[in-house]
XYZ file of C-alpha atoms in Angstrom:
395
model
C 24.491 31.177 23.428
C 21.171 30.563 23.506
C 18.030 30.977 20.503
C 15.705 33.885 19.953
C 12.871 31.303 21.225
C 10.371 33.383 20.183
C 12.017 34.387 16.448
C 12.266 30.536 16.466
C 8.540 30.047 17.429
C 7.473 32.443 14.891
C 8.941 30.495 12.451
C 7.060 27.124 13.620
C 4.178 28.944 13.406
C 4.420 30.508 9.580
C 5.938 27.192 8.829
C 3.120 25.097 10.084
C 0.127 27.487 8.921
C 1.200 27.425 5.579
C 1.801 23.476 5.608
C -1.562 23.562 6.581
C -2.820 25.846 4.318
C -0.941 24.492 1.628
C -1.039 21.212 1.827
C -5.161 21.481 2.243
C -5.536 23.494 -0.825
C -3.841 20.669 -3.258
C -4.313 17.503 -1.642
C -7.986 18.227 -0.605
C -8.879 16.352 -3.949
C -6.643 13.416 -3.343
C -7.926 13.379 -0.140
C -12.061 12.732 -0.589
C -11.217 9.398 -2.538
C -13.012 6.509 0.295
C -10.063 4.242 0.036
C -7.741 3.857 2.864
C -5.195 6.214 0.980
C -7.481 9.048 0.558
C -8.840 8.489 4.263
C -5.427 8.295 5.509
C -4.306 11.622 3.671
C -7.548 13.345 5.061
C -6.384 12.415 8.888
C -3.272 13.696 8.149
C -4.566 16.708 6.975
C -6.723 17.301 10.036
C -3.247 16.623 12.106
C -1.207 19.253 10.852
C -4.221 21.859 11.099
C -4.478 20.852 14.795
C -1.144 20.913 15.070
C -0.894 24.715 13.607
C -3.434 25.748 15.915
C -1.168 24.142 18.692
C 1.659 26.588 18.036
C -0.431 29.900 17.494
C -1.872 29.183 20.892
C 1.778 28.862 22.174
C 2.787 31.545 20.398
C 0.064 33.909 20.563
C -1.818 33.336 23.782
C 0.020 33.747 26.494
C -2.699 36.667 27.244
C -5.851 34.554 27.019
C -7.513 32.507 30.068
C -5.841 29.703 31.492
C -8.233 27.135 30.414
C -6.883 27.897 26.808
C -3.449 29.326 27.239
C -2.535 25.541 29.239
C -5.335 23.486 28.780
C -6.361 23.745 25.609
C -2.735 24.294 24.508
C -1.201 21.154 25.909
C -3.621 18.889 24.825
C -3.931 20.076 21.203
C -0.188 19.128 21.009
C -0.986 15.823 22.428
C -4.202 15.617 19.893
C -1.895 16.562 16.770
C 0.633 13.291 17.341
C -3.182 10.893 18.248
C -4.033 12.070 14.697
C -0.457 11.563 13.190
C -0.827 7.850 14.613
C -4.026 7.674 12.999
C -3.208 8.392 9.689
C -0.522 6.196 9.177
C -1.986 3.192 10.646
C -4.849 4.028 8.213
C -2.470 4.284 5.353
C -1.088 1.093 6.457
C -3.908 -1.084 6.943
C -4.546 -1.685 10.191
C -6.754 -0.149 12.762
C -6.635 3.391 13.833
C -7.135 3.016 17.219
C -9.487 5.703 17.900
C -10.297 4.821 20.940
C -7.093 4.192 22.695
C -5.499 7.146 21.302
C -8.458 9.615 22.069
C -8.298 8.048 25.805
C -4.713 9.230 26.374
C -5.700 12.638 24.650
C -8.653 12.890 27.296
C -6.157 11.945 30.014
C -3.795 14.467 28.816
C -6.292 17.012 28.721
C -7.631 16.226 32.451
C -3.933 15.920 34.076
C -3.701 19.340 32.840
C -6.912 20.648 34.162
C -5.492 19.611 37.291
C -1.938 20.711 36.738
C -2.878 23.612 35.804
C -5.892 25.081 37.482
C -6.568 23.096 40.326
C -2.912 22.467 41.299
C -0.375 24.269 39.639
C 2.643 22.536 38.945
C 4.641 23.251 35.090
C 6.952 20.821 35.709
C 3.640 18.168 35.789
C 2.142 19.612 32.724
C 5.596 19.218 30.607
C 5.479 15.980 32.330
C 1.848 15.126 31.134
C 2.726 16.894 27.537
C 6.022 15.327 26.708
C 5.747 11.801 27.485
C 2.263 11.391 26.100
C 3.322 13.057 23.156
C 7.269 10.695 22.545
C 5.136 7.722 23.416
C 2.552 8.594 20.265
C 5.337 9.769 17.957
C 7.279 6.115 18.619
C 4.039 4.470 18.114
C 4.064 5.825 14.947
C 7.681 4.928 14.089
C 7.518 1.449 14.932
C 4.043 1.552 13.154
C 5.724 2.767 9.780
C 8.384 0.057 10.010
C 6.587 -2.924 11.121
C 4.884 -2.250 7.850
C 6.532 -4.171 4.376
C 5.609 -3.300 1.517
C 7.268 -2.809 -2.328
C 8.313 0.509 -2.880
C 7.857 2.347 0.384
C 10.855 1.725 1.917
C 12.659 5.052 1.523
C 9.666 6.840 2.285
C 8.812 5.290 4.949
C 12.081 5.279 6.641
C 12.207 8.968 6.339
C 8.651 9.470 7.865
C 10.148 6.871 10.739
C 13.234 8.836 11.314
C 11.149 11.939 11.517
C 9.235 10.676 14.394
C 11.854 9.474 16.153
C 13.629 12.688 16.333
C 10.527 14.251 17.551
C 10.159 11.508 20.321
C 13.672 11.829 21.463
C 13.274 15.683 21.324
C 10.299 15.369 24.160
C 11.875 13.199 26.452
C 15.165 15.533 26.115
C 12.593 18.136 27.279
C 11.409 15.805 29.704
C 15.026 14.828 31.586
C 16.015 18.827 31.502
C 13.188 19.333 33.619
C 13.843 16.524 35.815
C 17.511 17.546 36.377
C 16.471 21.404 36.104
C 12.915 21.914 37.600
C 11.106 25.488 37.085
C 13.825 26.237 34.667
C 11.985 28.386 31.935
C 12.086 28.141 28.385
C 14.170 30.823 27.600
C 16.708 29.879 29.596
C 17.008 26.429 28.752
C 19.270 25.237 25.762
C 17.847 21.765 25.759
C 14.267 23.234 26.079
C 15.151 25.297 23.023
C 16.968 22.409 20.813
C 13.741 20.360 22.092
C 11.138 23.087 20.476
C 12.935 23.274 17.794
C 13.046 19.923 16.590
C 9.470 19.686 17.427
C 8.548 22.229 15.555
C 9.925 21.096 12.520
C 8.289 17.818 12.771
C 5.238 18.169 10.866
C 7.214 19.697 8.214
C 9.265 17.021 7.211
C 7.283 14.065 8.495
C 4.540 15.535 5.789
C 6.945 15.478 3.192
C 7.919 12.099 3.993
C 4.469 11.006 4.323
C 3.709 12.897 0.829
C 6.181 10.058 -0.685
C 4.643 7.058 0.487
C 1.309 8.123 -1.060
C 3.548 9.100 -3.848
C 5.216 5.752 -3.644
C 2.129 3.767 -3.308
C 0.499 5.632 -6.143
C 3.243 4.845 -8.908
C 3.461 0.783 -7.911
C -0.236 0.622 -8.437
C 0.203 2.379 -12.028
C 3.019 0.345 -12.974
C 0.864 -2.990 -11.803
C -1.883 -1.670 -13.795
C 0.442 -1.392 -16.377
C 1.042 -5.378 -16.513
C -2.710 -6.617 -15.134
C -5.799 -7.171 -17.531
C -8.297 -5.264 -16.039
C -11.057 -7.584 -16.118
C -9.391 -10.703 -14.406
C -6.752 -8.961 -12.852
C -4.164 -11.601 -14.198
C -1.187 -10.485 -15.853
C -1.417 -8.969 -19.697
C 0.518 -10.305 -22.396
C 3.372 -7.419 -21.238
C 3.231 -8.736 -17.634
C 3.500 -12.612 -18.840
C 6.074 -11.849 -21.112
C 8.687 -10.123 -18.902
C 7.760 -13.231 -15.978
C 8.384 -15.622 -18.713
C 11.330 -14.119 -19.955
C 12.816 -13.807 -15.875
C 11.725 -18.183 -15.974
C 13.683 -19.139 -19.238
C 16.653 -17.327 -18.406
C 16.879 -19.002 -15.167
C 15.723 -22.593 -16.562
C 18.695 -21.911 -19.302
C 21.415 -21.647 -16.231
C 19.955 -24.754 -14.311
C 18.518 -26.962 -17.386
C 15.637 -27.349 -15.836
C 13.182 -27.699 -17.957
C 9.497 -25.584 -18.764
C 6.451 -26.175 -20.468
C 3.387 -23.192 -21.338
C -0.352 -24.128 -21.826
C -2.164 -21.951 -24.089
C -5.731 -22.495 -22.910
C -8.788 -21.189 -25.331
C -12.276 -21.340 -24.103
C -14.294 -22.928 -26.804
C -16.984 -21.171 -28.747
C -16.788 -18.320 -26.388
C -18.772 -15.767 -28.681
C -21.861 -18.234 -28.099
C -21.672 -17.282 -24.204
C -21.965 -13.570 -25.313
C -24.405 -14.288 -27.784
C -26.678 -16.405 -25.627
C -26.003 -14.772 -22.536
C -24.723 -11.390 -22.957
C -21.362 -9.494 -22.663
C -21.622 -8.971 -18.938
C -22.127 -13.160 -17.937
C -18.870 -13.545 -20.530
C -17.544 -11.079 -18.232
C -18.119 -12.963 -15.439
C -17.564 -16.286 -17.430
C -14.076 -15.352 -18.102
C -12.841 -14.592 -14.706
C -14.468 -17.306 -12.671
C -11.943 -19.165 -15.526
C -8.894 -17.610 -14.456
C -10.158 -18.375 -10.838
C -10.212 -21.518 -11.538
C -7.362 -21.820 -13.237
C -5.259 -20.462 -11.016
C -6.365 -22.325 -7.921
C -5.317 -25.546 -9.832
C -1.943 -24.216 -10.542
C 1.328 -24.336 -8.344
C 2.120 -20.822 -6.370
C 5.317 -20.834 -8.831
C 3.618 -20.825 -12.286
C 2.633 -18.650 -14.458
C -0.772 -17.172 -15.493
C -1.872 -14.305 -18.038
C -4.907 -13.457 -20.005
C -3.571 -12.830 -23.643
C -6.826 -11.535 -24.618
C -10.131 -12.203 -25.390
C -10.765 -15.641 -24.034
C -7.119 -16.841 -24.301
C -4.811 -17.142 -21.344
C -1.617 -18.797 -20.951
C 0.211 -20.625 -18.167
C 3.986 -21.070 -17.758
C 5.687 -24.316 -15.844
C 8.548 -23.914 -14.310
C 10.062 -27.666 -13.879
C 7.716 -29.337 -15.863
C 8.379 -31.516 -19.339
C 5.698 -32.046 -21.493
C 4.262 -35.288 -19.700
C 4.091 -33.266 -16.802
C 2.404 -30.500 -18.510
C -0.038 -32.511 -20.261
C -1.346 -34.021 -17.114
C -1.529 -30.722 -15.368
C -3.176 -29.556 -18.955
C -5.496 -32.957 -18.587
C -6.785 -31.982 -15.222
C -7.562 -28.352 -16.265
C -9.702 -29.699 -19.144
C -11.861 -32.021 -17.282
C -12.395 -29.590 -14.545
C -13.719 -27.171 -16.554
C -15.739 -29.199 -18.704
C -16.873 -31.784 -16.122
C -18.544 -28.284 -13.757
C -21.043 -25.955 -14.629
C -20.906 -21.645 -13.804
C -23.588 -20.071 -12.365
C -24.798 -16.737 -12.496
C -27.793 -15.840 -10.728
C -30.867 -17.832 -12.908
C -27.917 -18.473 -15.721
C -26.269 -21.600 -15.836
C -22.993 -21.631 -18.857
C -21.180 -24.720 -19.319
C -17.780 -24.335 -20.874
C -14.682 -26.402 -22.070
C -11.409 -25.381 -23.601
C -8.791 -26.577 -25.994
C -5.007 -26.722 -24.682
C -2.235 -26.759 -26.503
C 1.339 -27.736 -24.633
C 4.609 -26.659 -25.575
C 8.018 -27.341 -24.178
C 10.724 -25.107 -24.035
C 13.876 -25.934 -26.070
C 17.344 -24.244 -25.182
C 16.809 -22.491 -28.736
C 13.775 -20.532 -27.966
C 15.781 -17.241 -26.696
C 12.692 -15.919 -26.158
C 9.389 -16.858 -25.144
C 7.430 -15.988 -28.574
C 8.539 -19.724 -30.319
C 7.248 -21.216 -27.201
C 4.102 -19.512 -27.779
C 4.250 -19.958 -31.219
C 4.024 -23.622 -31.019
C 1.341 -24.228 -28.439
C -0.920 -21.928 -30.616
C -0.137 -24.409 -32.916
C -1.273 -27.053 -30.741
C -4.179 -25.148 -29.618
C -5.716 -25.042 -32.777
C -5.193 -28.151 -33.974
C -7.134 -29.837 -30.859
C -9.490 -27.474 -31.903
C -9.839 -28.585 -35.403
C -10.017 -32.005 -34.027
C -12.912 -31.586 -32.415
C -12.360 -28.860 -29.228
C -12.456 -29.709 -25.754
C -9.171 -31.644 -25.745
C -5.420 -31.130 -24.903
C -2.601 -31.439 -27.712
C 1.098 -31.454 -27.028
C 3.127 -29.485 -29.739
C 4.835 -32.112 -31.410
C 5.265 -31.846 -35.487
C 2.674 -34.539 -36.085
C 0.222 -32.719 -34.314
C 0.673 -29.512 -35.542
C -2.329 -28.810 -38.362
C -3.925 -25.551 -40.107
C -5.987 -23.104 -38.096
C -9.997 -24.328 -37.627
């Protein structure tokens, strides 16, 4: 038995018009931000309008000139699934294409000025409609999951399923009318299970898309939650629960760890001198620095104010001390620029190494404060290990 096509297409239609509607009304907000996201979310916007317009045309305007009822038409349907490639390479990172994919819209639009007023031929025009259109709709699939990233991997999948369905719908469309040419519509099963799935498309794909932007929106909260804002190193609740993942490991394998508390020294004269906005930029040319001297595997977090603190996994305290060593001179042996401003700046390190008793990280920390300030009461600008006769009162 075979579907009301047009109850079905009147569906497609109130379903995609009030996607569009909808959808415009609450995400136009999200969607003016000039990051990829909001550009993305914009494109995909403009993609399920077009696409809306596609199926009142179909529906609706069977009655108007041929230049719009088959022309127009067929290459807004082609235009939507451009648009839907757009957006997600957009969201993704990588280029839109515009160019390419506005090419095989123009194409489509010109095979069916031919196909179509010149030449007549329907089976050509579902030709030059359906293949454009499961070509476009894999690009995007493939797209979606050439793409890695933390957290998007439901979402994503669902968007690529989506896709795929509607790509494997078209060329269904397009084999029934190679094995059943000038067949209509109506009278087709395959033609209707094709339309059907089609139609839904935009529907579900937007939802799907909808959660990646969700996705991507709730890892970048929870990263701000662990990331000092100024450096963008980790906070002291970032550092903690990465040192915490380190000395559980190093308690299974005995290998050992060490942390440097680094201080810069008389930091308040920079701001005093110089101004809050050069400490600014004092203190994260630091952690630059800092971090390009460090191994890919340890450690680094701004505890606050000019304090950070690195962790190093498979390092004893000789080891540690040298790396500590090598920080110090760097730092004090190089000058940082700013514009006209020159700042020269060294820091006191104090070196702890983890015991098998320290459950958790805070003793560790505890002791290389320690450390810390006793180099500074000796004098600042040197490294002391956290060893009981080194340990003095705060300076």
């Amino acid at each position: 038995m075979l579907f009301d096509i047009n109850t079905l297409l009147a569906f497609a239609v109130t379903l995609s018009l009030l996607l569009a509607v909808g959808l415009s009304y609450a995400l136009w907000p999200a969607s003016r931000g000039q990051d990829r996201d909001g550009r993305s979310l914009r494109i995909w916007l403009w993609a399920i309008t077009v696409q809306a317009a596609f199926w009142l045309l179909f529906v609706f305007g069977r009655g108007l000139p041929a230049v719009i009822s088959l022309v127009v038409l067929n290459t807004l349907s082609v235009w939507a699934m451009a648009e839907y490639v757009r957006a997600i390479r957009q969201f993704i990172g990588l280029s839109p294409r515009g160019p390419v994919l506005y090419s095989v819209v123009a194409g489509v639009a010109l095979a069916n000025v031919w196909f179509g007023l010149i030449a007549p031929d329907y089976d050509a025009r579902v030709m030059w409609v359906s293949l454009p259109g499961a070509t476009l709709m894999l690009w995007v699939a493939f797209s979606i999951r050439s793409h890695v990233e933390p957290g998007l991997d439901r979402a994503s999948r669902i968007v690529a399923l989506v896709f795929l369905a509607g790509a494997a719908a078209l060329l269904l469309r397009v084999a029934d009318t190679l094995l059943h040419p000038d067949l209509p519509v109506t009278q087709s099963l395959f033609q209707q299970l094709a339309l059907m799935v089609y139609a839904n498309v935009p529907i579900f794909a937007s939802l799907g898309f909808l959660l990646m932007q969700a996705s991507r929106a709730n890892a970048r909260l929870a990263q701000r939650a662990i990331t000092d804002p100024l450096t963008g190193a980790l906070n002291r609740r970032g550092f903690e629960s990465a040192a915490q993942r380190v000395l559980a490991s190093s308690k299974r394998t005995g290998r050992k760890v060490s942390l440097l508390l680094i201080d810069a020294d008389e930091f308040k004269r920079v701001n005093d001198v110089h101004g809050h906005a050069v400490g600014d930029a004092v203190l994260t040319t630091l952690y630059a620095r800092l971090l390009d001297s460090l191994r890919e595997e340890d450690i680094l977090a701004r505890l606050g104010g000019e304090e950070f603190v690195a962790l190093l996994p498979g390092a004893g305290m000789d080891e540690a001390c040298a790396v500590a060593e090598r920080l110090r001179a760097g730092i004090a042996s190089s000058q940082i620029l700013f514009g006209d401003k020159s700042v020269t700046l060294t820091v006191s390190i104090g070196v702890a190494e983890w015991s098998a008793r320290d459950v958790q990280i805070d003793p560790l920390l505890r002791r290389a404060d320690l450390a810390m300030y006793a180099a500074k009461h000796d004098g600042r600008n040197r490294v002391m290990r956290a060893e009981p006769e080194n340990v003095a009162g705060r300076a």
